């Protein structure tokens, strides 16, 4: 037998072997230095003091150098969930397709679209030379003020888990690694490096952890990013119970856990389950080099852990195909096709919240329109921080936000070059369209009084690194809308917000569209909805509160304290003062909280109007091992449209509760009818039993509702379910 073949010298190149086996073979060939080299990534932005661009890196979030001796490719890591970013133009002139915000994607409730969008980002990332995408972001919206809600997928574990899993699967279909983040409970930005989320284990299993569990089952992400915050007293990056216990233990997750940038707080993280330190220049120390070697030598970190860490990283690289297929780096990107995906997601994610007198869609006969505010003459808003994508020929406007701390010093309110004004002018044939910048309510009201119709664009910019201190529209825009509405009864409000906002003027306006941050093609998508080229299909993935007092924590914990915009760079976080945030709502996140407390929100989860109507028939439910729900949907209106009927569990053995069990998404022509079938994931029927470490489904009568939203129930039915005990 010839022992000097490439295969004999490097048996891990055999693509027919399982990824785990290849990783073990390759790990055995590593020197100790090479092995440690895999365990920490460098911050590769390249423009900040003390962090020059590492040799060989592509300017972006992270870089692990290759090991040419063994043919191990480097890791080239880029943000993130909404498109490939180019922070501070670190790669001069390199732009990308910007999806609408995560909440817009979640508002489509469209798993197939999430997959296409994930594949789109994966394609652009790979062609730009990246093999690790630091998306999907999927923290549950527990507080509507969280500055990063726009990056995530709403408040429900099933909806967020399914869409995130599909986005991840899409990204990885392009032969690169995707990253589910931020594990877990990174649900406020205020004090994010020091905040300690306190929650009962069962509640966490039934909410945020369930979202990750579903996403991991569907998407098999190569990496999980552990969060900045603490959970029950332990930093996410050194949380043995969550990393070793739940993720790698109960769920047998085979990939690697990477830290968030500046989130590795000590060498204990390795023994606690963290496999890779990230952005090492940002941490107090390069923990996973000399300090880790010393810890192993001292017997504090088990020596086997080092190989386990390396094997997990290599395993994900093998599983993604990084050793078997060259990256399509430099190949042309089909931006036109990608723009169509962004356009579709934006249009289908827009939620029509109000439409009095069926003022929308706008049809002929309108002679004059005033378009007011929101920089709608130049573009559409995008959220700030590491997820901010630069699209087209670059930002249409870039407004320095200001503020203290590393994040706020860099943050900018940016606009994608897709001006709604231009799209409205194209669609409003025959009408005179005037633009008013909206700085002065008096001026806007004066102009609005003289036209047939006023469209006010109102924006709430949010960003990583800071929360919205309240739910008002900033810079006097609530007063602007009120003034315009008082001057013209035909006032339509288009919101571009990071998440829910209050609407003190709601009763006085004719229509409201929630357009979120609508991405590369946002201006066109908004015009499509306004003028009826597309029928509104979005359904809220988050509850819109009627008042801040309705929230589980009306006072945002830590707001106004010096840690509001923490630096993190080289800071010894073990010495930083922190604060606890008791999550008393437990697993009753969002709509479940409103149901539990009997409060009526402004707009419920799942809500959204259409230009057509849908009727339901043949509703039936069967029990047994789980609930199976069937029904028919008919488009009873005059336009083609998409309906998203939802099924909720409303009581179990007479005890009320509210849990989304599933949904159907049907595109129907007028008069067309289709059948839907939803089979509930039994974990959604269960409670998590911490003592037994299992999901327990109690036997009994389960009442379910077919509904248009968490509050608008069409029909109810019951079925008997058998007791079951399910693996954690
Ligand atoms: C964010 C992550 C991001 C990382 C790298 C951090 O500030 O929390 O979501 O992936 O930076 O840019």
GROMACS .gro file of C-alpha atoms in nm, residues 103 137-156 181-200 203-204 207-209 212 225-232 236 242 260 462-468 471 498 500 542 551-553 555-559 579-590:
model
   89
  103UNK     CA    1  -3.858   4.269   1.238
  137UNK     CA    2  -2.944   3.749   1.523
  138UNK     CA    3  -3.245   3.619   1.709
  139UNK     CA    4  -3.285   3.752   2.063
  140UNK     CA    5  -3.650   3.771   2.164
  141UNK     CA    6  -3.804   4.115   2.202
  142UNK     CA    7  -3.864   4.135   2.575
  143UNK     CA    8  -3.849   4.513   2.586
  144UNK     CA    9  -3.975   4.720   2.292
  145UNK     CA   10  -3.710   4.983   2.376
  146UNK     CA   11  -3.415   4.750   2.315
  147UNK     CA   12  -3.188   4.923   2.063
  148UNK     CA   13  -3.124   4.603   1.868
  149UNK     CA   14  -3.478   4.472   1.831
  150UNK     CA   15  -3.458   4.567   1.464
  151UNK     CA   16  -3.184   4.308   1.409
  152UNK     CA   17  -3.394   4.029   1.557
  153UNK     CA   18  -3.713   3.842   1.479
  154UNK     CA   19  -3.969   3.947   1.734
  155UNK     CA   20  -4.112   3.817   2.058
  156UNK     CA   21  -4.229   3.464   1.986
  181UNK     CA   22  -2.658   3.503   1.826
  182UNK     CA   23  -2.658   3.633   2.097
  183UNK     CA   24  -2.685   3.335   2.330
  184UNK     CA   25  -2.879   3.433   2.536
  185UNK     CA   26  -3.106   3.702   2.688
  186UNK     CA   27  -2.918   3.997   2.536
  187UNK     CA   28  -3.251   4.177   2.552
  188UNK     CA   29  -3.143   4.529   2.643
  189UNK     CA   30  -2.846   4.734   2.532
  190UNK     CA   31  -2.833   4.953   2.841
  191UNK     CA   32  -2.542   4.820   3.045
  192UNK     CA   33  -2.508   4.525   2.812
  193UNK     CA   34  -2.157   4.439   2.936
  194UNK     CA   35  -2.261   4.428   3.300
  195UNK     CA   36  -2.633   4.357   3.314
  196UNK     CA   37  -2.737   4.038   3.493
  197UNK     CA   38  -3.060   3.888   3.361
  198UNK     CA   39  -3.230   3.692   3.636
  199UNK     CA   40  -3.471   3.427   3.516
  200UNK     CA   41  -3.615   3.098   3.626
  203UNK     CA   42  -3.910   3.003   3.191
  204UNK     CA   43  -3.586   3.043   2.996
  207UNK     CA   44  -3.884   3.113   2.569
  208UNK     CA   45  -3.543   3.237   2.452
  209UNK     CA   46  -3.375   2.898   2.474
  212UNK     CA   47  -3.242   2.897   1.979
  225UNK     CA   48  -2.220   3.360   1.955
  226UNK     CA   49  -2.243   3.396   2.330
  227UNK     CA   50  -2.375   3.729   2.452
  228UNK     CA   51  -2.230   4.017   2.653
  229UNK     CA   52  -2.464   4.000   2.949
  230UNK     CA   53  -2.479   3.777   3.252
  231UNK     CA   54  -2.756   3.524   3.306
  232UNK     CA   55  -2.832   3.429   3.665
  236UNK     CA   56  -2.297   3.431   2.893
  242UNK     CA   57  -2.606   2.720   2.951
  260UNK     CA   58  -1.920   3.836   2.120
  462UNK     CA   59  -3.229   5.285   1.704
  463UNK     CA   60  -2.885   5.139   1.734
  464UNK     CA   61  -2.671   4.875   1.890
  465UNK     CA   62  -2.520   5.008   2.211
  466UNK     CA   63  -2.818   5.212   2.331
  467UNK     CA   64  -3.185   5.161   2.401
  468UNK     CA   65  -3.464   5.399   2.314
  471UNK     CA   66  -4.141   5.493   2.285
  498UNK     CA   67  -3.672   4.997   1.516
  500UNK     CA   68  -4.297   4.943   1.856
  542UNK     CA   69  -4.414   4.216   1.828
  551UNK     CA   70  -4.437   4.669   3.013
  552UNK     CA   71  -4.299   4.418   3.262
  553UNK     CA   72  -4.033   4.678   3.352
  555UNK     CA   73  -3.850   5.181   3.416
  556UNK     CA   74  -3.579   5.057   3.185
  557UNK     CA   75  -3.320   4.907   3.421
  558UNK     CA   76  -2.993   5.099   3.430
  559UNK     CA   77  -3.107   5.386   3.209
  579UNK     CA   78  -2.705   4.543   3.806
  580UNK     CA   79  -2.973   4.277   3.814
  581UNK     CA   80  -3.275   4.267   3.587
  582UNK     CA   81  -3.534   4.028   3.729
  583UNK     CA   82  -3.728   3.883   3.435
  584UNK     CA   83  -4.050   3.844   3.625
  585UNK     CA   84  -4.246   3.793   3.305
  586UNK     CA   85  -4.061   3.461   3.274
  587UNK     CA   86  -4.167   3.283   2.956
  588UNK     CA   87  -4.465   3.516   2.916
  589UNK     CA   88  -4.287   3.734   2.663
  590UNK     CA   89  -4.478   3.988   2.455
   0.00000   0.00000   0.00000
